[in-house]
Coordinates of C-alpha atoms in Angstrom, one line a residue:
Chain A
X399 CA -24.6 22.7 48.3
X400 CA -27.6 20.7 47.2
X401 CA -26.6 16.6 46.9
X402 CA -27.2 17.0 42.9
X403 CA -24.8 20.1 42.6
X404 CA -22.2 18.5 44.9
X405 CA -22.6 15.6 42.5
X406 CA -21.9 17.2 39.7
X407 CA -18.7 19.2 41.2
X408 CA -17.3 15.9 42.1
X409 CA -17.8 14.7 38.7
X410 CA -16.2 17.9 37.6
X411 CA -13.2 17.7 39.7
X412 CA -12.7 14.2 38.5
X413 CA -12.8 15.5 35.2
X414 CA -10.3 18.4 35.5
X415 CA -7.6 16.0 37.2
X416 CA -7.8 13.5 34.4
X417 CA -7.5 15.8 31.5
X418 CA -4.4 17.2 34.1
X419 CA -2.8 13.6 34.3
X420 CA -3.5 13.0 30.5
X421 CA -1.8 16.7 29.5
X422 CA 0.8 16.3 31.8
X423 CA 1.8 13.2 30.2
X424 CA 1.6 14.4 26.6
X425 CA 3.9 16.9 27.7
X426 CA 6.4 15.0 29.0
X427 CA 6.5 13.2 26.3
X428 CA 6.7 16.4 23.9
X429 CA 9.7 17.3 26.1
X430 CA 11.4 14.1 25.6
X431 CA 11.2 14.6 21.9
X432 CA 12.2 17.8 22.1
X433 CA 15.5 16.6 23.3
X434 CA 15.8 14.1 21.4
X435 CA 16.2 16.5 18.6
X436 CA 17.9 19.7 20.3
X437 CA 21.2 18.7 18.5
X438 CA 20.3 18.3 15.3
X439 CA 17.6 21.4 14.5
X440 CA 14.2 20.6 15.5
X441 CA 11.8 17.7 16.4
X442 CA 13.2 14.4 15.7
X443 CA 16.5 16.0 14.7
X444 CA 14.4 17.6 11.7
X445 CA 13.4 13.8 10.5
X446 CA 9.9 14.6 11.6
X447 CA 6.4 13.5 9.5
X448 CA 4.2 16.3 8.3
X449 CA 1.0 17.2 8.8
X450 CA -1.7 16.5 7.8
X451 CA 0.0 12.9 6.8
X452 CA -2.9 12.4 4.1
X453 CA -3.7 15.6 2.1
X454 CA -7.7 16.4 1.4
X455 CA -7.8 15.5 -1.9
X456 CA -5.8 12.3 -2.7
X457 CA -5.2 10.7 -5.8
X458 CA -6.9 7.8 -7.0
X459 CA -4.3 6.4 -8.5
X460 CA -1.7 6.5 -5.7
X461 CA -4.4 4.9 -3.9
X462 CA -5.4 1.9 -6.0
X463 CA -1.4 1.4 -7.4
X464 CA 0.3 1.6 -3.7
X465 CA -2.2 -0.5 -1.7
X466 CA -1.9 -3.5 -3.8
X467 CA 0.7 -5.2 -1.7
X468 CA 1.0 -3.1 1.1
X469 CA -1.0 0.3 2.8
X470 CA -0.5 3.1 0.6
X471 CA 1.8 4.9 3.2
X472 CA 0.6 8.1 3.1
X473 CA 2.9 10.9 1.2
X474 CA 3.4 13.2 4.3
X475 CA 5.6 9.9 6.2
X476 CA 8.6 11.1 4.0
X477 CA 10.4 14.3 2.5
X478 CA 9.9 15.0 -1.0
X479 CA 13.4 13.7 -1.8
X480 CA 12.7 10.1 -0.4
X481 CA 9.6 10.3 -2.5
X482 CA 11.5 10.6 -5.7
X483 CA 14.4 7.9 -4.9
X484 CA 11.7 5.2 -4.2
X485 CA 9.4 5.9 -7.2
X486 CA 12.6 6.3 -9.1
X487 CA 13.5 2.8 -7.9
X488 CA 10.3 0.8 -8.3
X489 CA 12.1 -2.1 -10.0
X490 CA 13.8 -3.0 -7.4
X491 CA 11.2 -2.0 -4.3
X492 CA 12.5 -3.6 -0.9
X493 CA 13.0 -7.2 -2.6
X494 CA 10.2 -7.1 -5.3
X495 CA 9.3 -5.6 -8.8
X496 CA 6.7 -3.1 -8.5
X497 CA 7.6 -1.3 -11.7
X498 CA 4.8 1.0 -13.2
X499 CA 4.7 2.5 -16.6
X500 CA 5.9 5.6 -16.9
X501 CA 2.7 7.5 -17.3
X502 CA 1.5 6.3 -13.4
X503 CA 5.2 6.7 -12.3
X504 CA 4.8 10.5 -12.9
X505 CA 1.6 11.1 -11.8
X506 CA 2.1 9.1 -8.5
X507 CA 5.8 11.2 -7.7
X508 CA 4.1 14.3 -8.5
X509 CA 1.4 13.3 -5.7
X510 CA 3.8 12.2 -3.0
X511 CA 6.1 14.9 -3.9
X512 CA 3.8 17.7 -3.8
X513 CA 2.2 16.4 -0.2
X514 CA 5.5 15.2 1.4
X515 CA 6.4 15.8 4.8
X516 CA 6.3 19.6 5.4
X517 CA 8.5 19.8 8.7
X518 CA 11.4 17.9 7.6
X519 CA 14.3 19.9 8.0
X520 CA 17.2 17.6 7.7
X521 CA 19.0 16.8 4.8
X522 CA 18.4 12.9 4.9
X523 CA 16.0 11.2 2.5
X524 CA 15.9 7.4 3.7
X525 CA 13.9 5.3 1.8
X526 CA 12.4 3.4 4.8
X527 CA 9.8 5.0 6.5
X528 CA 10.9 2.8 9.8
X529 CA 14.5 4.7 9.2
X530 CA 13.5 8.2 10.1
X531 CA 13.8 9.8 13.8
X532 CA 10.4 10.6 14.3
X533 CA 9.7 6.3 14.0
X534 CA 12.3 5.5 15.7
X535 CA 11.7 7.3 18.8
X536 CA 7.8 6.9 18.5
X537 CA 8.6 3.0 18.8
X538 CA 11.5 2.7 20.9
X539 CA 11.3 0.3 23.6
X540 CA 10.1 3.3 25.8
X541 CA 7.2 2.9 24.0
X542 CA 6.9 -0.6 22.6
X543 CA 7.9 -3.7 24.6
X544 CA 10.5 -5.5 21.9
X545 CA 8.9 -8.9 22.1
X546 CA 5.8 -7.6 20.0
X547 CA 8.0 -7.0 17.2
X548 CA 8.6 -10.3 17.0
X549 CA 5.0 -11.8 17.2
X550 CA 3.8 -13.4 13.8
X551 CA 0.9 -11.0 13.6
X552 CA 2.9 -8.3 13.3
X553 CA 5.7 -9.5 10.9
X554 CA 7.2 -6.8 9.8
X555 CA 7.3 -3.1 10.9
X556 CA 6.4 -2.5 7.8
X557 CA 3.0 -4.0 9.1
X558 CA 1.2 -0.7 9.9
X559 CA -2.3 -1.7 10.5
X560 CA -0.7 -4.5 12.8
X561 CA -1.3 -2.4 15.8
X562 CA -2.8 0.8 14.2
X563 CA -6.5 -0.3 12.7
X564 CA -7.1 2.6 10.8
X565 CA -3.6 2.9 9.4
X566 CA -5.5 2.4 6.4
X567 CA -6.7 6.2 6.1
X568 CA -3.8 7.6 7.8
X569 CA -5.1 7.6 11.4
X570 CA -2.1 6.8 13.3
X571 CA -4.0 7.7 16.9
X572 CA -2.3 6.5 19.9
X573 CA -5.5 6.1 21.7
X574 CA -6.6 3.6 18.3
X575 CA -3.6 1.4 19.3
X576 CA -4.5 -2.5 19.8
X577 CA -1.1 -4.4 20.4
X578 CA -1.8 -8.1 19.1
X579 CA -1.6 -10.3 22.0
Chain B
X1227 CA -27.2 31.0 -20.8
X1228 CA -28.3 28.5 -18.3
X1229 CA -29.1 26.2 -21.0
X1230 CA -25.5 25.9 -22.5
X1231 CA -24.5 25.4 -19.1
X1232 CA -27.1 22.7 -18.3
X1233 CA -25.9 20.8 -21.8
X1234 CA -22.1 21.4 -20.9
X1235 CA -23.1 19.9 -18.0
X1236 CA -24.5 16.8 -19.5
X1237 CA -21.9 16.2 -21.9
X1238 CA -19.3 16.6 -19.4
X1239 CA -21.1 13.8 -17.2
X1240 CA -21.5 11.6 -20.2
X1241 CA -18.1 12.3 -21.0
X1242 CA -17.1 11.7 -17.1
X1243 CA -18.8 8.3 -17.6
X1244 CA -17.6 6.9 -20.5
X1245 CA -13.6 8.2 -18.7
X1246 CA -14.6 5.5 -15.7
X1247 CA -14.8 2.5 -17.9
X1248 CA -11.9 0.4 -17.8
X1249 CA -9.8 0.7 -20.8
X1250 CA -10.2 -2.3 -23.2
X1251 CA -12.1 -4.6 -20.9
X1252 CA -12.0 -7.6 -22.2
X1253 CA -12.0 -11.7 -21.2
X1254 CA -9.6 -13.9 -20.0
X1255 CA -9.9 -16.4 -23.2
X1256 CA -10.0 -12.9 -25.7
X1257 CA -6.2 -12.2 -23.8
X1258 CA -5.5 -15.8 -24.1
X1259 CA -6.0 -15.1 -28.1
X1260 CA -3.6 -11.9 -28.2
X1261 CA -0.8 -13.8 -26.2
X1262 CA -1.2 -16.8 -29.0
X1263 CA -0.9 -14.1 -31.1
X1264 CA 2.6 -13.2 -30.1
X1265 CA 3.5 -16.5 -29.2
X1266 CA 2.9 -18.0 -32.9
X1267 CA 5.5 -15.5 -34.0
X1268 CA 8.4 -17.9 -32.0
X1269 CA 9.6 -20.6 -34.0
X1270 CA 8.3 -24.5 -33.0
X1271 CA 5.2 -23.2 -31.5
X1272 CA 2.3 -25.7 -31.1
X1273 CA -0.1 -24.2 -28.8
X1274 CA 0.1 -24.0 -25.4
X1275 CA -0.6 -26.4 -22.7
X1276 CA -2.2 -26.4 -19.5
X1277 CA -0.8 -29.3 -18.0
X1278 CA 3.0 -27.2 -18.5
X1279 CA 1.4 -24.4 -17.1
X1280 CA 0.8 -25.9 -14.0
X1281 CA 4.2 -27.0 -14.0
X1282 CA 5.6 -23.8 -14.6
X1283 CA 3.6 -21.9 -12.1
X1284 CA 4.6 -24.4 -8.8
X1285 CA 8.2 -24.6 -10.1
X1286 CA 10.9 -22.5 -8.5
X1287 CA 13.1 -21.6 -11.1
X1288 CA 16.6 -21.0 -9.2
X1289 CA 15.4 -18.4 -7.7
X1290 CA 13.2 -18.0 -3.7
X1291 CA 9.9 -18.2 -5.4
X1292 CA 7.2 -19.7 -7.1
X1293 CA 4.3 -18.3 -8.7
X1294 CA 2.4 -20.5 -6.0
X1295 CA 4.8 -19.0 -3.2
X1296 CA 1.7 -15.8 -3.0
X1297 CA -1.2 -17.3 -5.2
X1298 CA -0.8 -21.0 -3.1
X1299 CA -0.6 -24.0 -5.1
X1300 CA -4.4 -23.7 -5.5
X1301 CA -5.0 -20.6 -7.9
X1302 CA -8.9 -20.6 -7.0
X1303 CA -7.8 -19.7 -3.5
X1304 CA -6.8 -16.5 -1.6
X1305 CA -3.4 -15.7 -1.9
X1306 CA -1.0 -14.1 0.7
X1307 CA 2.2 -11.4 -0.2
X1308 CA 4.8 -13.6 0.3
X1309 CA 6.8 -10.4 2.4
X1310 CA 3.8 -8.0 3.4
X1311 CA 1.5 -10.8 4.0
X1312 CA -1.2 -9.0 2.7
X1313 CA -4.1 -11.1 1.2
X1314 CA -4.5 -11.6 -2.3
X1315 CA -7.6 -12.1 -4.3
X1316 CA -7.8 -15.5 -5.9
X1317 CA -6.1 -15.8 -9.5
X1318 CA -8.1 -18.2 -11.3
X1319 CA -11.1 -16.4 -13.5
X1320 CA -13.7 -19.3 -11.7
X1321 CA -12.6 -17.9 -8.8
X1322 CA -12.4 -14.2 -9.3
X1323 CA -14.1 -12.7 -12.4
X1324 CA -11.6 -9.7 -12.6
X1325 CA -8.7 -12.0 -13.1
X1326 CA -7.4 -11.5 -16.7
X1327 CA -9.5 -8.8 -18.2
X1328 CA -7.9 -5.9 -18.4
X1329 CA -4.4 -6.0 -20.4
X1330 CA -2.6 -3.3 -18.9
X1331 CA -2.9 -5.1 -15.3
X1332 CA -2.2 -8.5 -17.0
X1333 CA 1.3 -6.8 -18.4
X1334 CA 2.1 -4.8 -15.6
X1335 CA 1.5 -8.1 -12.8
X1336 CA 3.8 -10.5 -15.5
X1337 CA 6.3 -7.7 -15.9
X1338 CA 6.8 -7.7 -12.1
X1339 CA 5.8 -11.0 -11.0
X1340 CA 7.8 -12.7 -13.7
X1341 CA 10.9 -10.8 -13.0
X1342 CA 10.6 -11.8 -9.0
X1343 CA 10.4 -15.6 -9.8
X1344 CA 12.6 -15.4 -12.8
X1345 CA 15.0 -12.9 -12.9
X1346 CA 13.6 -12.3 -16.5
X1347 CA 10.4 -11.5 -18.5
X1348 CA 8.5 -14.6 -19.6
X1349 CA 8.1 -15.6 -22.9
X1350 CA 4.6 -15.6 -24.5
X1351 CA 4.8 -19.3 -24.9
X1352 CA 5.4 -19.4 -20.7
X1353 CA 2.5 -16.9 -19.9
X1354 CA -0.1 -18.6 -22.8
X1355 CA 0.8 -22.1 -20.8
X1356 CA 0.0 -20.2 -17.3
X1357 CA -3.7 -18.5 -18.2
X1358 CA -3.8 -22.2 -20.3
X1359 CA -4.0 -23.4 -16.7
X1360 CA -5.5 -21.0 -14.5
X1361 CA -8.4 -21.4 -17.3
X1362 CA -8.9 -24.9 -16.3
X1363 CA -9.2 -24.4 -12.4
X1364 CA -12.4 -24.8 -11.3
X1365 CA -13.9 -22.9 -8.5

């Protein structure tokens, strides 16, 4: 083996074992979530997000009406049935009035409806996204050392884009992930 | 044939373009006018007044807020979400040449923010006093 060749089959080896290590750990952590829900019927006890989160084509105004105080959170976070209680409840939205008229109420529920969550199977429709299984477990303190909840840059964890920077257009990546220090 | 299509086409873009305007744009004094409007309907009106605007907009009225609890006590400044924290653009037309000219956002925002601050819907003579104010912020 030429010094070049033996290079690059080093290089290769290297290669192989990471992507090893990194698979090994994704499914471990596919297994605990499997678990996790084995009682209840599914991932996450059925409470799981849907994919895609965002659909292709979103809708302009879902877009420009939900980011005005917050992220839009994107429809696939919830089921359809959450969906329908929190536009249905706009009045009194976590603590503040964000009433629409009734025109841009329907056409916003229609739009969250129609691309909510698409693998949840249980029969629960919370109203916080933080509320649901699939959250819950993605940011226990497995995951997430408590004390960060708790830093002022973070606020809330409500405060997507705290931690995720392109929580913005629905890119939740756990490689994206910069923890405020 | 591809004639029609090609002045479909046209009138459909024109039509798409006209669509993309915002409805009713208008200025903050011309939304000032329609508020008087209403207001001069209540009984005892004499105009509105900038100076009680001000007033009104830094007070807490019994309730966790103030107006300046998000928009700051300086209208001409960025703003923060009093619970998402999320930035707000400033409120004062010097500041932000948006502010106050489209009437659909103006109702929807004092439907909401009124209601947060209040516990009620302002009366015209309230929201006339408010833009009165914001109108004499400089940037």
């Amino acid at each position: 083996m030429s010094m070049h060749k033996q290079k690059n089959f080093r290089m290769l080896a290297v290669a192989l074992l990471a992507m090893g290590v990194t698979m090994s750990a994704a499914q471990a952590d596919d297994d605990r979530d499997e678990r996790y829900g084995e009682k209840h019927g599914g991932k996450y006890g059925g409470e799981n997000r849907g994919k895609p989160l965002q659909p292709a084509q979103t809708n302009a105004k879902f877009q420009k009406e939900c980011s005005d105080c917050h992220i839009a959170y994107m429809p696939g976070l919830l089921p359809a049935e959450s969906w329908r209680k929190v536009m249905a409840g706009l009045d009194k939205h976590f603590g503040s009035d964000a009433s629409l008229d009734a025109q841009d109420n329907k056409e916003i529920t229609a739009f969250l409806v129609n691309n909510a969550s698409n693998r949840w199977n249980a029969p629960t429709a919370p109203l916080k996204i933080t509320e649901t299984a699939w959250f819950k477990r993605k940011h226990d303190s497995h995951e997430i050392n408590p004390a960060i909840w708790k830093n002022p840059q973070v606020k809330s964890p409500a405060n997507c884009a705290a931690c995720h920077p392109r929580a913005e257009r629905g890119d939740f990546n756990e490689h994206d992930i910069r923890m405020p220090k | 044939m591809f004639r029609i299509f090609y002045k479909l086409g046209l009138v459909f873009v024109a039509v798409a373009g006209l669509a993309t305007q915002p409805a009713f744009a208008e200025t903050p004094n011309e939304i000032l006018a329609s508020i008087q409007k209403e207001a001069a309907g209540t009984p005892g009106f004499k105009g509105f007044s900038a100076a009680r605007g001000e007033s009104f907009f830094k007070a807490k009225h019994g309730g966790e807020w103030s107006c300046a609890s998000c928009h700051t006590e300086n209208p001409a400044a960025l703003g923060k979400h009093a619970k998402t924290g999320k930035v707000i653009d400033p409120l004062a037309p010097s500041a932000n040449a948006e502010r106050f000219t489209n009437p659909k956002k103006v109702d929807k925002w004092f439907k909401r923010n009124c209601n947060d601050v209040l516990s009620r819907v302002c009366t015209p003579q309230e929201k006339g006093d408010v833009l009165a104010y914001l109108l004499t912020i400089k940037k």
